[in-house]
Amino acid sequence: MSEGDTPRKSASSRTLAANRGVPNREFIHNRARMCAGPARRALRIIAMTGDIAALFDTQNGVVTTAQLLAAMGRSRLDTKIRTGELVKVWPGIYSRDEPDTGVRLAGLDLRAEEPVAICLGTAAAAYGFDTEGVVDLHVLNPDGHQLRNSDGLVVHRREGAPLGVVDGRPATMPEWTAVEVARGLRRPRALATLDAALRSGTCDARQLRVAAAQQAGRRGIVAVRELIPLARAEAESPMESEARLVMIDGGLAPTELQFEIVDRDFRTWRVDFAWPEGKLAVEYDGFDWHSDQDQFRRDRLKRAALQEVGWSVLSVVFDDVRHRPWEMLRRIETELRRTRAA
């Protein structure tokens, strides 16, 4: 399997657990008051000190045009923008460097004068189970302010969506997020998202079922509801999830995932998919596995060690899963039939 294809695991589940049950509106409004006070005081501070650098630091790396103009003239501001000393984050919001996700969100907070809740792929990334490499920010429209879609920003309305907190920011709950993201994906990627959500530790299968019930009647929910019983936390990459779904759909569901086998030298090897009753292992090899010579040698050693204790090992790659699934299934079925007959 390819290391680069593995969703990062998040430590933010502890933050989430500590904030489960926080009333949505009370939390947002409390945070809004916290944001609004410093924002209003900022202009007075600049007027007295002209300290823009301190303001950047206290506002998480962003300032408004009005705040900048309070410290410098329009001509100087235009020069700083033109020379790249100031970088536009959103209309009327600037940072000192190319903004990352945190700075972009801080800019939205400043525009809305309250913390903006994240959802869909942005929330999935914060929880540690984004499988799709989301670039655009997906946020919920604040109650008291109107944000509009723009380049890099998608604004949603989700009445009744349960909110939690991740890394100090309001976000749709992880189970809701996983189901909502999965509803918009093809079945293989939907399963990859559900697997990754379970692997992140931010939610469990029961919570996914509850979230699916809460989203009953919405587009794509029937397919997601059917996939939830198949979701497994053991899947280590999205393509492993896709490969497993091909096997399940083809009537060859693996008996074990991430199965450990001890060789003659008492070394323990782990394989992606296993049928212990037939001593068959299937490994998903990412595109870049062969480019690492150490990994290549380890793979050869692993195969030899497993074959010595009677195991057969097959490899599958991206093209097998996406473009030649029936050929992949035929190989697995043929090998299973052979090993079981041996």
PDB file of C-alpha atoms in Angstrom, residues 10-206:
ATOM      1  CA  SER A  10      -6.324  13.087  14.050  1.00  0.00           C
ATOM      2  CA  ALA A  11      -5.769  13.707  17.731  1.00  0.00           C
ATOM      3  CA  SER A  12      -8.684  16.103  17.729  1.00  0.00           C
ATOM      4  CA  SER A  13     -11.184  13.464  18.840  1.00  0.00           C
ATOM      5  CA  ARG A  14     -10.269  14.381  22.420  1.00  0.00           C
ATOM      6  CA  THR A  15     -11.247  17.980  21.726  1.00  0.00           C
ATOM      7  CA  LEU A  16     -14.452  16.791  20.150  1.00  0.00           C
ATOM      8  CA  ALA A  17     -15.348  14.472  23.012  1.00  0.00           C
ATOM      9  CA  ALA A  18     -14.854  17.269  25.499  1.00  0.00           C
ATOM     10  CA  ASN A  19     -17.307  19.432  23.584  1.00  0.00           C
ATOM     11  CA  ARG A  20     -20.028  16.924  22.670  1.00  0.00           C
ATOM     12  CA  GLY A  21     -23.391  18.200  23.761  1.00  0.00           C
ATOM     13  CA  VAL A  22     -22.449  21.908  23.670  1.00  0.00           C
ATOM     14  CA  PRO A  23     -25.620  23.752  22.585  1.00  0.00           C
ATOM     15  CA  ASN A  24     -25.007  24.941  19.028  1.00  0.00           C
ATOM     16  CA  ARG A  25     -26.340  28.474  19.241  1.00  0.00           C
ATOM     17  CA  GLU A  26     -25.003  29.129  22.736  1.00  0.00           C
ATOM     18  CA  PHE A  27     -21.515  28.072  21.706  1.00  0.00           C
ATOM     19  CA  ILE A  28     -21.528  30.146  18.521  1.00  0.00           C
ATOM     20  CA  HIS A  29     -22.938  33.224  20.219  1.00  0.00           C
ATOM     21  CA  ASN A  30     -20.449  33.012  23.077  1.00  0.00           C
ATOM     22  CA  ARG A  31     -17.600  32.769  20.599  1.00  0.00           C
ATOM     23  CA  ALA A  32     -19.108  35.612  18.565  1.00  0.00           C
ATOM     24  CA  ARG A  33     -19.002  37.908  21.574  1.00  0.00           C
ATOM     25  CA  MET A  34     -15.384  36.904  22.126  1.00  0.00           C
ATOM     26  CA  CYS A  35     -14.532  37.747  18.498  1.00  0.00           C
ATOM     27  CA  ALA A  36     -16.510  40.961  18.238  1.00  0.00           C
ATOM     28  CA  GLY A  37     -14.998  42.670  21.288  1.00  0.00           C
ATOM     29  CA  PRO A  38     -11.351  42.425  20.196  1.00  0.00           C
ATOM     30  CA  ALA A  39     -12.289  43.327  16.618  1.00  0.00           C
ATOM     31  CA  ARG A  40     -13.920  46.565  17.752  1.00  0.00           C
ATOM     32  CA  ARG A  41     -11.029  47.392  20.060  1.00  0.00           C
ATOM     33  CA  ALA A  42      -8.520  46.784  17.272  1.00  0.00           C
ATOM     34  CA  LEU A  43      -9.188  50.081  15.482  1.00  0.00           C
ATOM     35  CA  ARG A  44      -8.695  51.988  18.731  1.00  0.00           C
ATOM     36  CA  ILE A  45      -5.429  50.136  19.388  1.00  0.00           C
ATOM     37  CA  ILE A  46      -4.121  50.908  15.905  1.00  0.00           C
ATOM     38  CA  ALA A  47      -5.147  54.532  16.200  1.00  0.00           C
ATOM     39  CA  MET A  48      -3.110  54.823  19.388  1.00  0.00           C
ATOM     40  CA  THR A  49      -0.075  52.669  18.512  1.00  0.00           C
ATOM     41  CA  GLY A  50      -0.083  51.993  14.774  1.00  0.00           C
ATOM     42  CA  ASP A  51       1.101  48.464  15.628  1.00  0.00           C
ATOM     43  CA  ILE A  52      -0.150  46.392  12.694  1.00  0.00           C
ATOM     44  CA  ALA A  53       2.237  43.505  13.466  1.00  0.00           C
ATOM     45  CA  ALA A  54       0.690  43.025  16.901  1.00  0.00           C
ATOM     46  CA  LEU A  55      -2.757  43.100  15.352  1.00  0.00           C
ATOM     47  CA  PHE A  56      -1.837  40.341  12.900  1.00  0.00           C
ATOM     48  CA  ASP A  57      -0.692  38.256  15.857  1.00  0.00           C
ATOM     49  CA  THR A  58      -3.814  38.829  17.951  1.00  0.00           C
ATOM     50  CA  GLN A  59      -6.178  38.164  15.022  1.00  0.00           C
ATOM     51  CA  ASN A  60      -4.632  34.850  13.939  1.00  0.00           C
ATOM     52  CA  GLY A  61      -2.723  36.324  11.023  1.00  0.00           C
ATOM     53  CA  VAL A  62      -5.394  38.492   9.359  1.00  0.00           C
ATOM     54  CA  VAL A  63      -6.475  42.137   9.345  1.00  0.00           C
ATOM     55  CA  THR A  64      -9.175  44.113   7.579  1.00  0.00           C
ATOM     56  CA  THR A  65      -8.757  46.906   5.056  1.00  0.00           C
ATOM     57  CA  ALA A  66     -10.277  49.333   7.583  1.00  0.00           C
ATOM     58  CA  GLN A  67      -7.714  48.317  10.197  1.00  0.00           C
ATOM     59  CA  LEU A  68      -4.872  48.764   7.723  1.00  0.00           C
ATOM     60  CA  LEU A  69      -6.131  52.175   6.645  1.00  0.00           C
ATOM     61  CA  ALA A  70      -6.251  53.229  10.291  1.00  0.00           C
ATOM     62  CA  ALA A  71      -2.496  52.697  10.434  1.00  0.00           C
ATOM     63  CA  MET A  72      -1.390  53.834   6.959  1.00  0.00           C
ATOM     64  CA  GLY A  73      -2.618  55.810   3.993  1.00  0.00           C
ATOM     65  CA  ARG A  74      -4.280  54.329   0.930  1.00  0.00           C
ATOM     66  CA  SER A  75      -1.168  54.867  -1.198  1.00  0.00           C
ATOM     67  CA  ARG A  76       1.059  52.956   1.216  1.00  0.00           C
ATOM     68  CA  LEU A  77      -1.516  50.190   1.516  1.00  0.00           C
ATOM     69  CA  ASP A  78      -1.740  49.832  -2.266  1.00  0.00           C
ATOM     70  CA  THR A  79       2.051  49.634  -2.467  1.00  0.00           C
ATOM     71  CA  LYS A  80       2.216  46.850   0.127  1.00  0.00           C
ATOM     72  CA  ILE A  81      -0.433  44.894  -1.742  1.00  0.00           C
ATOM     73  CA  ARG A  82       1.314  45.410  -5.076  1.00  0.00           C
ATOM     74  CA  THR A  83       4.715  44.318  -3.736  1.00  0.00           C
ATOM     75  CA  GLY A  84       3.296  41.245  -2.022  1.00  0.00           C
ATOM     76  CA  GLU A  85       3.902  42.413   1.551  1.00  0.00           C
ATOM     77  CA  LEU A  86       0.173  41.968   2.054  1.00  0.00           C
ATOM     78  CA  VAL A  87      -1.727  39.050   0.525  1.00  0.00           C
ATOM     79  CA  LYS A  88      -5.452  39.157  -0.126  1.00  0.00           C
ATOM     80  CA  VAL A  89      -7.259  36.370   1.711  1.00  0.00           C
ATOM     81  CA  TRP A  90     -10.858  37.443   1.060  1.00  0.00           C
ATOM     82  CA  PRO A  91     -12.334  40.750  -0.092  1.00  0.00           C
ATOM     83  CA  GLY A  92     -11.282  43.270   2.544  1.00  0.00           C
ATOM     84  CA  ILE A  93      -9.118  40.758   4.458  1.00  0.00           C
ATOM     85  CA  TYR A  94      -5.323  40.482   4.219  1.00  0.00           C
ATOM     86  CA  SER A  95      -2.488  38.353   5.603  1.00  0.00           C
ATOM     87  CA  ARG A  96       1.276  38.753   5.568  1.00  0.00           C
ATOM     88  CA  ASP A  97       1.971  35.430   3.855  1.00  0.00           C
ATOM     89  CA  GLU A  98       0.222  33.032   1.516  1.00  0.00           C
ATOM     90  CA  PRO A  99      -2.748  31.951   3.640  1.00  0.00           C
ATOM     91  CA  ASP A 100      -3.186  28.361   4.749  1.00  0.00           C
ATOM     92  CA  THR A 101      -6.517  26.857   5.784  1.00  0.00           C
ATOM     93  CA  GLY A 102      -6.284  28.222   9.321  1.00  0.00           C
ATOM     94  CA  VAL A 103      -5.615  31.768   8.133  1.00  0.00           C
ATOM     95  CA  ARG A 104      -8.390  31.579   5.533  1.00  0.00           C
ATOM     96  CA  LEU A 105     -10.826  30.494   8.230  1.00  0.00           C
ATOM     97  CA  ALA A 106      -9.597  33.241  10.555  1.00  0.00           C
ATOM     98  CA  GLY A 107     -10.321  35.698   7.752  1.00  0.00           C
ATOM     99  CA  LEU A 108     -13.892  34.417   7.502  1.00  0.00           C
ATOM    100  CA  ASP A 109     -14.280  34.770  11.270  1.00  0.00           C
ATOM    101  CA  LEU A 110     -13.151  38.373  10.977  1.00  0.00           C
ATOM    102  CA  ARG A 111     -15.611  39.084   8.167  1.00  0.00           C
ATOM    103  CA  ALA A 112     -18.507  37.436   9.975  1.00  0.00           C
ATOM    104  CA  GLU A 113     -17.538  38.748  13.423  1.00  0.00           C
ATOM    105  CA  GLU A 114     -18.162  35.268  14.800  1.00  0.00           C
ATOM    106  CA  PRO A 115     -16.575  31.826  14.471  1.00  0.00           C
ATOM    107  CA  VAL A 116     -17.577  30.207  11.195  1.00  0.00           C
ATOM    108  CA  ALA A 117     -18.460  26.504  11.398  1.00  0.00           C
ATOM    109  CA  ILE A 118     -16.832  24.139   8.918  1.00  0.00           C
ATOM    110  CA  CYS A 119     -18.576  21.239   7.188  1.00  0.00           C
ATOM    111  CA  LEU A 120     -18.175  18.572   4.482  1.00  0.00           C
ATOM    112  CA  GLY A 121     -14.598  18.076   3.242  1.00  0.00           C
ATOM    113  CA  THR A 122     -13.148  20.890   5.349  1.00  0.00           C
ATOM    114  CA  ALA A 123     -14.561  19.334   8.509  1.00  0.00           C
ATOM    115  CA  ALA A 124     -13.470  15.870   7.354  1.00  0.00           C
ATOM    116  CA  ALA A 125      -9.902  17.151   6.960  1.00  0.00           C
ATOM    117  CA  ALA A 126      -9.986  18.702  10.432  1.00  0.00           C
ATOM    118  CA  TYR A 127     -11.153  15.413  11.933  1.00  0.00           C
ATOM    119  CA  GLY A 128      -8.501  13.500   9.997  1.00  0.00           C
ATOM    120  CA  PHE A 129     -10.556  11.545   7.470  1.00  0.00           C
ATOM    121  CA  ASP A 130     -10.606  13.583   4.259  1.00  0.00           C
ATOM    122  CA  THR A 131      -9.936  11.107   1.445  1.00  0.00           C
ATOM    123  CA  GLU A 132     -10.612  13.484  -1.448  1.00  0.00           C
ATOM    124  CA  GLY A 133      -7.987  16.207  -0.971  1.00  0.00           C
ATOM    125  CA  VAL A 134     -10.499  19.025  -0.618  1.00  0.00           C
ATOM    126  CA  VAL A 135      -9.100  22.462  -1.522  1.00  0.00           C
ATOM    127  CA  ASP A 136     -12.154  24.729  -1.301  1.00  0.00           C
ATOM    128  CA  LEU A 137     -13.339  25.735   2.161  1.00  0.00           C
ATOM    129  CA  HIS A 138     -16.798  24.387   2.986  1.00  0.00           C
ATOM    130  CA  VAL A 139     -18.503  26.363   5.755  1.00  0.00           C
ATOM    131  CA  LEU A 140     -21.935  26.923   7.240  1.00  0.00           C
ATOM    132  CA  ASN A 141     -23.459  30.354   6.787  1.00  0.00           C
ATOM    133  CA  PRO A 142     -23.380  32.185  10.144  1.00  0.00           C
ATOM    134  CA  ASP A 143     -26.739  33.068  11.674  1.00  0.00           C
ATOM    135  CA  GLY A 144     -26.041  36.776  11.946  1.00  0.00           C
ATOM    136  CA  HIS A 145     -24.102  37.402   8.733  1.00  0.00           C
ATOM    137  CA  GLN A 146     -24.358  36.517   5.065  1.00  0.00           C
ATOM    138  CA  LEU A 147     -21.310  34.911   3.501  1.00  0.00           C
ATOM    139  CA  ARG A 148     -21.342  34.342  -0.241  1.00  0.00           C
ATOM    140  CA  ASN A 149     -19.716  31.708  -2.424  1.00  0.00           C
ATOM    141  CA  SER A 150     -16.478  32.922  -3.955  1.00  0.00           C
ATOM    142  CA  ASP A 151     -13.293  31.486  -5.389  1.00  0.00           C
ATOM    143  CA  GLY A 152     -12.171  28.869  -2.882  1.00  0.00           C
ATOM    144  CA  LEU A 153     -15.238  29.233  -0.651  1.00  0.00           C
ATOM    145  CA  VAL A 154     -18.472  27.227  -0.688  1.00  0.00           C
ATOM    146  CA  VAL A 155     -21.148  28.352   1.766  1.00  0.00           C
ATOM    147  CA  HIS A 156     -23.863  25.930   2.891  1.00  0.00           C
ATOM    148  CA  ARG A 157     -27.068  26.037   4.886  1.00  0.00           C
ATOM    149  CA  ARG A 158     -27.660  22.961   7.021  1.00  0.00           C
ATOM    150  CA  GLU A 159     -30.590  23.537   9.344  1.00  0.00           C
ATOM    151  CA  GLY A 160     -30.405  21.147  12.263  1.00  0.00           C
ATOM    152  CA  ALA A 161     -26.916  19.845  11.506  1.00  0.00           C
ATOM    153  CA  PRO A 162     -25.365  18.853  14.863  1.00  0.00           C
ATOM    154  CA  LEU A 163     -22.249  20.831  15.739  1.00  0.00           C
ATOM    155  CA  GLY A 164     -19.200  19.856  17.727  1.00  0.00           C
ATOM    156  CA  VAL A 165     -15.775  21.424  18.126  1.00  0.00           C
ATOM    157  CA  VAL A 166     -12.525  20.353  16.492  1.00  0.00           C
ATOM    158  CA  ASP A 167      -9.239  22.139  17.169  1.00  0.00           C
ATOM    159  CA  GLY A 168     -11.211  24.971  18.755  1.00  0.00           C
ATOM    160  CA  ARG A 169     -13.476  25.516  15.759  1.00  0.00           C
ATOM    161  CA  PRO A 170     -17.193  24.694  15.433  1.00  0.00           C
ATOM    162  CA  ALA A 171     -17.787  21.918  12.920  1.00  0.00           C
ATOM    163  CA  THR A 172     -20.498  19.512  11.936  1.00  0.00           C
ATOM    164  CA  MET A 173     -20.143  16.390  14.065  1.00  0.00           C
ATOM    165  CA  PRO A 174     -17.775  13.765  12.607  1.00  0.00           C
ATOM    166  CA  GLU A 175     -20.443  11.113  12.023  1.00  0.00           C
ATOM    167  CA  TRP A 176     -22.716  13.651  10.314  1.00  0.00           C
ATOM    168  CA  THR A 177     -19.750  14.900   8.283  1.00  0.00           C
ATOM    169  CA  ALA A 178     -18.731  11.404   7.174  1.00  0.00           C
ATOM    170  CA  VAL A 179     -22.247  10.514   6.032  1.00  0.00           C
ATOM    171  CA  GLU A 180     -22.749  13.860   4.299  1.00  0.00           C
ATOM    172  CA  VAL A 181     -19.434  13.620   2.444  1.00  0.00           C
ATOM    173  CA  ALA A 182     -20.114   9.996   1.483  1.00  0.00           C
ATOM    174  CA  ARG A 183     -23.525  10.894   0.044  1.00  0.00           C
ATOM    175  CA  GLY A 184     -21.816  12.960  -2.651  1.00  0.00           C
ATOM    176  CA  LEU A 185     -19.270  10.342  -3.725  1.00  0.00           C
ATOM    177  CA  ARG A 186     -19.187   7.227  -5.885  1.00  0.00           C
ATOM    178  CA  ARG A 187     -19.714   4.017  -3.880  1.00  0.00           C
ATOM    179  CA  PRO A 188     -15.998   3.100  -3.705  1.00  0.00           C
ATOM    180  CA  ARG A 189     -14.966   6.549  -2.471  1.00  0.00           C
ATOM    181  CA  ALA A 190     -17.968   6.701  -0.145  1.00  0.00           C
ATOM    182  CA  LEU A 191     -16.795   3.495   1.524  1.00  0.00           C
ATOM    183  CA  ALA A 192     -13.278   4.938   1.702  1.00  0.00           C
ATOM    184  CA  THR A 193     -14.649   7.954   3.580  1.00  0.00           C
ATOM    185  CA  LEU A 194     -16.641   5.798   6.007  1.00  0.00           C
ATOM    186  CA  ASP A 195     -13.611   3.554   6.595  1.00  0.00           C
ATOM    187  CA  ALA A 196     -11.388   6.577   7.204  1.00  0.00           C
ATOM    188  CA  ALA A 197     -13.916   8.101   9.619  1.00  0.00           C
ATOM    189  CA  LEU A 198     -13.914   4.913  11.691  1.00  0.00           C
ATOM    190  CA  ARG A 199     -10.127   4.693  11.535  1.00  0.00           C
ATOM    191  CA  SER A 200      -9.778   8.302  12.764  1.00  0.00           C
ATOM    192  CA  GLY A 201     -11.479   7.321  16.022  1.00  0.00           C
ATOM    193  CA  THR A 202     -13.803  10.329  15.939  1.00  0.00           C
ATOM    194  CA  CYS A 203     -16.950   8.224  15.524  1.00  0.00           C
ATOM    195  CA  ASP A 204     -18.135   4.628  15.504  1.00  0.00           C
ATOM    196  CA  ALA A 205     -20.499   2.538  13.379  1.00  0.00           C
ATOM    197  CA  ARG A 206     -23.482   3.175  15.639  1.00  0.00           C
TER     198      ARG A 206
END
